[in-house]
Amino acid sequence: MIRLLRILGQQALYRFAQIGSATIMWSSALSNMPRRSDFPLFVSQMYVIGVKSLVLIVLSAFSIGAVLALQFYTQLARFGAETTVGVGVAMVLLRELGPVVTALLFAGRAGSAITAEIGLMNATDQLSSMEMMGVDPLRRIVAPRLWAGFFCMPMLALIFSAVGIWSSALVGVDWLGIESVGFWAGMLDNVEIWEDIGKGTVKSVVFGVIVTWIAVFQGYDSEPTSEGISSATTRTVIFSSVAVLTLDFFLTLVMYGDF
Amino acid sequence: MEMRTIEITVGAFVLASAFALAFLAVKVSGVALTGNEKTIILHARFDEVGGLSSRAKVSMAGVTIGRVTAIGIDPVYGEAVVTLEIDGNLTALSLDTGAKILTEGVLGGKYVGLVPGADEEFLVSGDTISNTQGAFLLENLIGEFVTSMGDN
């Protein structure tokens, strides 16, 4: 019994310490203002994190938009309300699926890559040699990735929503024959720039920060063995998926729950 | 990869996301690029708003001309006071313009329909529309039907 309690205490202390050191790492990486000379590092991280995720994001958005249009159509056509497919798809994508699915894909595509990369740097002592040379690894390795995540996620989410809506129009209007004017006018009437697009973008910024933070910390904190790197990569995907989905509920509650 | 190529692709990525934002803003949410901030604020008193929500549209002859911005209650008369924000170009709404709460299709949401009047004086911002017809409640209709059946 005492042993059980002790294990529980150990685990709790370990977790708290991890959260604490992750917060310290995050704040000290972001506290020193980025210099002009850091900009190329940031751009190359934008490339690795953002541009390389683009194909995955566009393909997923295309199929999700098409599937949403099909599902909404089959249900709504029974009531003769098929023109509301446009509003439905737009709302669902802008408010929820755009930010959330992008964040999940982003965690799988970019988050795991960040963890593996930093984990391997850690395992091969590149990080400590950087410190020896007087180069701050937080500034050179961590900060550009955090900033790139901060900017890439909302951009990817916007592209996701736009492609999704376009593909739903392709399926709905061009294939299923929903009347085009009603399809688009419904969106114009109901979608608001801040209420739907703005809040969705705020969500995706939060998710971007969370996912890159988890990814960078897991890489930094990984055991310097091949098993350590592999389990850190797995943890990145699991933790960020759970964090994104849980946080999404609370963000939705705060943003849209007026009760 | 060469830095130049990376910079070019990142630039294209930023441009693509800007296009996505522009598409969403203009085509989906309908932000007018020409700022028409000029609006007329009108109030309308209804005995029943039954499911009207703020942000519902205001239309006249089927054309959307504004939105509902607030719904409140007058505690003295127990009437709903609906605030309407209408396109500022419509300066020639006559004083006896009517307002009705209508339903869009069978399942659609409630909206406010304005009916043109004949008065020669015009409504200005801040005026109240008194010639109104509240929402149609199915429950009331059924109630009336049942009582009239009882009378026969």
Short mmCIF file of C-alpha atoms in Angstrom, two decimals, chain B residues 6 29 33 42 46-47 60 82 87 102 104-105 118 120 128 132 143 148 151:
data_model
loop_
_atom_site.label_atom_id
_atom_site.label_comp_id
_atom_site.label_asym_id
_atom_site.label_seq_id
_atom_site.Cartn_x
_atom_site.Cartn_y
_atom_site.Cartn_z
CA ILE B 6 13.51 27.46 -49.74
CA SER B 29 -18.21 35.41 -45.12
CA LEU B 33 -14.32 45.41 -49.68
CA LEU B 42 -34.29 50.87 -36.09
CA PHE B 46 -43.20 42.62 -31.23
CA ASP B 47 -45.64 40.77 -29.02
CA MET B 60 -37.53 43.54 -47.80
CA VAL B 82 -35.76 44.01 -31.60
CA ASP B 87 -28.23 49.38 -44.97
CA LEU B 102 -41.25 35.23 -40.94
CA GLU B 104 -37.51 30.77 -44.11
CA GLY B 105 -38.86 27.62 -45.73
CA ALA B 118 -47.21 54.68 -47.87
CA GLU B 120 -44.63 60.50 -46.97
CA THR B 128 -39.30 52.57 -33.69
CA THR B 132 -45.58 44.87 -36.46
CA GLY B 143 -54.70 25.83 -29.11
CA SER B 148 -62.94 26.31 -31.57
CA ASP B 151 -67.30 25.39 -29.22
#
